Coordinates of C-alpha atoms and ligand atoms in Angstrom, one line a residue:
M1 CA -25.4 60.8 -89.9
H2 CA -28.1 58.2 -89.3
L3 CA -26.8 54.6 -89.0
P4 CA -29.0 51.5 -89.2
Q5 CA -30.1 49.9 -85.9
S6 CA -29.8 46.3 -84.8
L7 CA -33.0 44.3 -85.6
R8 CA -32.6 42.4 -82.2
L9 CA -33.8 39.2 -84.0
N10 CA -30.9 36.8 -83.2
R11 CA -31.2 34.7 -80.1
G12 CA -28.5 32.0 -79.7
S13 CA -28.0 31.8 -83.4
Y14 CA -28.7 33.6 -86.7
L15 CA -32.5 34.1 -87.1
G16 CA -32.6 36.7 -89.9
E17 CA -33.2 36.5 -93.6
T18 CA -32.0 33.5 -95.6
I19 CA -31.1 33.1 -99.3
D20 CA -31.7 30.6 -102.0
I21 CA -28.1 29.7 -102.5
T22 CA -28.7 27.8 -105.8
R23 CA -30.2 30.9 -107.2
V24 CA -27.6 33.2 -105.9
L25 CA -24.8 31.0 -107.2
A26 CA -26.5 30.9 -110.7
Q27 CA -26.6 34.7 -110.6
I28 CA -22.9 34.8 -109.6
D29 CA -22.1 32.3 -112.4
H30 CA -23.9 34.4 -115.0
T31 CA -22.5 37.8 -113.8
A32 CA -18.9 36.4 -113.6
S33 CA -19.0 35.0 -117.1
R34 CA -20.5 38.2 -118.5
H35 CA -17.6 40.1 -117.1
G36 CA -14.9 37.8 -118.4
W37 CA -14.1 35.6 -115.3
T38 CA -13.3 32.0 -116.0
R39 CA -14.8 29.3 -113.7
R40 CA -13.0 26.4 -112.3
P41 CA -15.0 23.7 -110.6
I42 CA -13.4 22.6 -107.3
L43 CA -15.9 20.0 -106.1
E44 CA -18.9 18.5 -108.0
H45 CA -20.9 16.2 -105.8
P46 CA -24.5 17.5 -106.4
P47 CA -26.0 19.2 -104.5
T48 CA -22.6 20.3 -103.3
T49 CA -20.9 22.1 -106.1
I50 CA -18.1 24.5 -105.3
S51 CA -16.5 26.7 -108.0
A52 CA -13.6 29.1 -108.1
F53 CA -13.5 32.1 -110.5
R54 CA -10.4 33.7 -111.9
R55 CA -9.8 37.1 -113.5
G56 CA -6.7 38.5 -115.0
H57 CA -3.6 36.7 -116.2
G58 CA -0.5 35.2 -114.6
N59 CA 2.0 38.0 -115.4
T60 CA 0.2 40.6 -113.3
Q61 CA 2.0 42.3 -110.4
K62 CA -0.3 41.2 -107.7
R63 CA -2.6 38.3 -106.9
I64 CA -5.6 38.6 -104.5
Y65 CA -7.8 35.9 -103.1
L66 CA -11.4 36.4 -101.9
S67 CA -13.7 33.8 -100.4
A68 CA -17.2 33.7 -98.8
G69 CA -19.9 31.3 -97.7
I70 CA -17.9 28.9 -95.5
H71 CA -20.6 29.3 -92.9
G72 CA -24.1 28.5 -94.2
D73 CA -25.9 30.9 -91.8
E74 CA -23.9 33.9 -93.1
P75 CA -25.8 35.0 -96.3
A76 CA -24.2 38.4 -96.7
G77 CA -20.9 37.0 -97.9
P78 CA -22.1 35.4 -101.2
L79 CA -24.4 38.4 -101.8
A80 CA -21.5 40.8 -101.4
V81 CA -19.5 38.7 -103.9
L82 CA -22.5 39.0 -106.3
E83 CA -22.6 42.8 -105.7
L84 CA -18.9 43.2 -106.3
L85 CA -19.1 41.2 -109.5
A86 CA -22.0 43.3 -110.7
Q87 CA -20.1 46.6 -109.9
N88 CA -17.2 45.2 -111.9
T89 CA -14.7 47.8 -110.8
W90 CA -11.7 45.4 -110.1
P91 CA -8.3 46.9 -110.5
S92 CA -7.2 45.7 -113.9
E93 CA -3.5 45.2 -112.9
I94 CA -4.4 42.6 -110.3
E95 CA -5.2 38.9 -110.7
F96 CA -8.1 37.7 -108.7
W97 CA -9.2 34.3 -107.4
L98 CA -12.7 34.2 -106.1
I99 CA -14.7 31.5 -104.3
P100 CA -18.2 32.7 -103.7
C101 CA -19.5 29.8 -101.5
L102 CA -17.4 27.1 -99.8
N103 CA -20.4 25.5 -98.0
P104 CA -23.4 25.1 -100.2
S105 CA -25.0 22.3 -98.2
G106 CA -24.8 24.5 -95.1
F107 CA -26.7 27.3 -96.9
A108 CA -29.4 24.8 -97.9
A109 CA -30.0 24.0 -94.2
N110 CA -29.2 27.6 -92.9
T111 CA -26.6 26.1 -90.6
R112 CA -23.1 27.2 -89.8
A113 CA -21.7 23.7 -90.4
N114 CA -22.0 21.6 -93.6
S115 CA -24.8 19.0 -94.0
A116 CA -22.6 16.5 -92.2
G117 CA -22.4 18.7 -89.1
R118 CA -18.7 19.8 -89.7
D119 CA -17.7 23.4 -89.1
L120 CA -15.6 23.8 -92.3
N121 CA -13.8 26.8 -90.8
R122 CA -12.2 24.5 -88.2
D123 CA -11.1 21.9 -90.7
Y124 CA -8.0 23.3 -92.3
R125 CA -5.3 21.7 -90.2
Q126 CA -6.1 18.0 -90.9
P127 CA -9.0 18.3 -93.3
T128 CA -11.7 15.6 -93.2
S129 CA -14.5 17.2 -95.1
P130 CA -14.7 16.8 -98.9
E131 CA -15.2 20.6 -99.2
V132 CA -12.0 21.6 -97.4
Q133 CA -10.0 18.7 -99.0
A134 CA -11.0 19.9 -102.5
H135 CA -10.4 23.5 -101.5
I136 CA -6.8 22.8 -100.3
E137 CA -6.1 20.8 -103.4
L138 CA -6.9 23.8 -105.5
L139 CA -4.9 26.2 -103.2
E140 CA -1.9 23.9 -103.4
S141 CA -2.0 24.2 -107.2
L142 CA -2.0 28.0 -107.2
P143 CA 0.9 30.5 -106.6
D144 CA 0.9 32.6 -103.4
F145 CA -1.3 35.6 -102.9
D146 CA -0.4 39.1 -101.9
L147 CA -3.6 39.4 -100.0
T148 CA -6.4 37.1 -98.9
I149 CA -9.8 38.1 -97.8
C150 CA -12.5 35.9 -96.1
L151 CA -16.0 37.3 -95.8
H152 CA -18.0 36.3 -92.7
E153 CA -20.8 37.4 -90.4
D154 CA -21.2 37.2 -86.7
W155 CA -24.7 36.8 -85.2
E156 CA -23.6 38.2 -81.8
A157 CA -21.7 41.2 -83.1
K158 CA -22.8 44.7 -82.1
G159 CA -21.3 46.1 -85.3
F160 CA -18.8 45.4 -88.1
Y161 CA -15.3 44.1 -87.1
L162 CA -12.3 42.5 -88.7
Y163 CA -9.3 40.2 -88.0
E164 CA -6.0 41.1 -89.5
L165 CA -3.0 38.7 -89.9
D166 CA -0.1 40.7 -91.2
A167 CA 3.5 39.6 -91.6
T168 CA 4.4 42.3 -94.2
D169 CA 6.3 45.5 -93.7
S170 CA 3.6 47.6 -95.4
S171 CA 1.3 49.8 -93.4
S172 CA -2.0 48.3 -92.2
A173 CA -5.2 48.8 -94.2
A174 CA -7.3 48.0 -91.1
E175 CA -8.1 51.6 -90.1
A176 CA -9.0 52.5 -93.7
I177 CA -11.4 49.6 -93.8
I178 CA -13.1 50.6 -90.6
E179 CA -13.4 54.2 -91.8
A180 CA -15.0 53.0 -95.0
V181 CA -17.6 50.8 -93.2
T182 CA -18.3 53.6 -90.6
T183 CA -20.5 55.3 -93.2
V184 CA -22.6 52.1 -93.7
C185 CA -23.1 50.5 -90.3
P186 CA -21.9 50.7 -86.7
I187 CA -18.5 49.3 -85.8
D188 CA -18.4 46.9 -82.9
P189 CA -17.2 48.9 -79.9
S190 CA -16.4 45.8 -77.7
T191 CA -12.9 45.6 -76.2
K192 CA -13.2 41.8 -76.3
I193 CA -14.7 39.9 -79.3
D194 CA -14.8 36.1 -79.4
G195 CA -12.4 36.0 -76.5
R196 CA -9.8 38.2 -78.3
R197 CA -8.7 41.7 -77.6
A198 CA -10.4 44.2 -80.0
S199 CA -9.9 47.9 -80.5
D200 CA -12.3 50.0 -82.7
G201 CA -13.4 46.9 -84.5
I202 CA -9.9 45.6 -85.2
I203 CA -8.6 42.3 -83.9
R204 CA -4.9 41.4 -84.4
P205 CA -4.7 37.8 -83.1
E206 CA -1.6 36.3 -81.6
I207 CA -0.2 34.1 -84.4
D208 CA 0.9 30.8 -83.1
P209 CA -0.9 28.1 -85.2
A210 CA 0.9 25.4 -83.3
T211 CA -1.3 26.2 -80.3
R212 CA -4.5 25.8 -82.3
A213 CA -5.7 22.3 -82.9
E214 CA -8.4 23.4 -85.4
W215 CA -7.5 25.8 -88.1
P216 CA -9.8 28.3 -89.8
E217 CA -9.4 29.0 -93.5
A218 CA -7.6 32.2 -92.8
F219 CA -4.9 30.4 -90.7
Y220 CA -4.3 28.0 -93.6
L221 CA -4.0 30.9 -96.0
F222 CA -1.7 32.8 -93.7
Q223 CA 0.5 29.8 -93.1
H224 CA 0.8 28.5 -96.6
K225 CA -0.4 31.1 -99.2
S226 CA -0.1 34.7 -98.1
R227 CA 1.5 37.0 -95.5
L228 CA -1.5 39.2 -95.3
S229 CA -5.0 38.0 -94.5
Y230 CA -8.2 39.8 -93.5
T231 CA -11.3 38.2 -92.2
L232 CA -14.2 40.7 -92.5
E233 CA -17.2 40.2 -90.1
A234 CA -20.6 41.8 -90.8
P235 CA -23.0 42.0 -87.8
S236 CA -25.8 39.6 -88.8
D237 CA -28.4 41.2 -86.5
F238 CA -28.7 44.1 -88.9
A239 CA -30.7 44.1 -92.1
L240 CA -29.2 41.9 -94.8
S241 CA -28.7 44.7 -97.3
V242 CA -26.8 46.7 -94.7
R243 CA -24.4 43.8 -94.1
V244 CA -23.9 43.3 -97.8
Q245 CA -23.0 47.0 -98.2
A246 CA -20.7 46.8 -95.2
L247 CA -18.7 43.9 -96.7
V248 CA -18.6 45.5 -100.1
A249 CA -17.3 48.8 -98.6
A250 CA -14.7 46.9 -96.7
V251 CA -13.5 44.9 -99.7
R252 CA -13.3 48.0 -101.8
A253 CA -11.3 49.8 -99.2
L254 CA -8.9 46.9 -99.1
L255 CA -8.6 46.8 -102.9
D256 CA -7.9 50.6 -102.9
S257 CA -5.1 50.0 -100.4
A258 CA -3.7 47.1 -102.4
V259 CA -3.5 49.2 -105.5
R260 CA -1.7 52.0 -103.6
D261 CA 0.9 49.7 -102.1
Ligands
ZN1 ZN1 -18.3 32.8 -90.3

């Protein structure tokens, strides 16, 4: 099998393709409404408009949350959401909550942080940004989730990898995700990623939020909304289409395992 190669473009930050987030979000809006999702605005301070989308109804067995675009230099996340919406193969028995882009102003500037310079994915312990404050307000109004998924990219990664936070008794889906992505792009072989121990692209971080001053979204979700959380990281030194397919394959593998459980 012939796997795609790294473009060797990134130096110190993401230097690859960018997207027109306004256009992508309009496409997401259109595709979601065509397939019966309902939209709920979370924050409307133009040009920063954040929306959540919901599919299914309250009396379903399971509830899954998926978010993307919290870092404005990680375009594969919102594009993967668009692709998943277009494929429209969601398990019908599951209720979904979807937030395609948490940091529109960061995308407009192609920066990790929002336009005020705040890394939103470090703002979930004592939120100061309007984006995260509005996001948490929404989350507090929703019931808990059986599974939460956050889509990300890493400009330094040598391949795809994931974080798993799991306090359930069920068997882990991590290996199945890695196996699904293996057919799309390389898996990061590093034994240490971002200072954490990794094995075959899987990081299972020590869970002690008290020791962390700044919380990422996944920490908030794991502490307050769900006992099972995955952060999926596409390697952003590969072609954008490859990273989108990697995230799509990973999400689909996760949904397969959620249906089986
Ligand atoms: Zn990220």
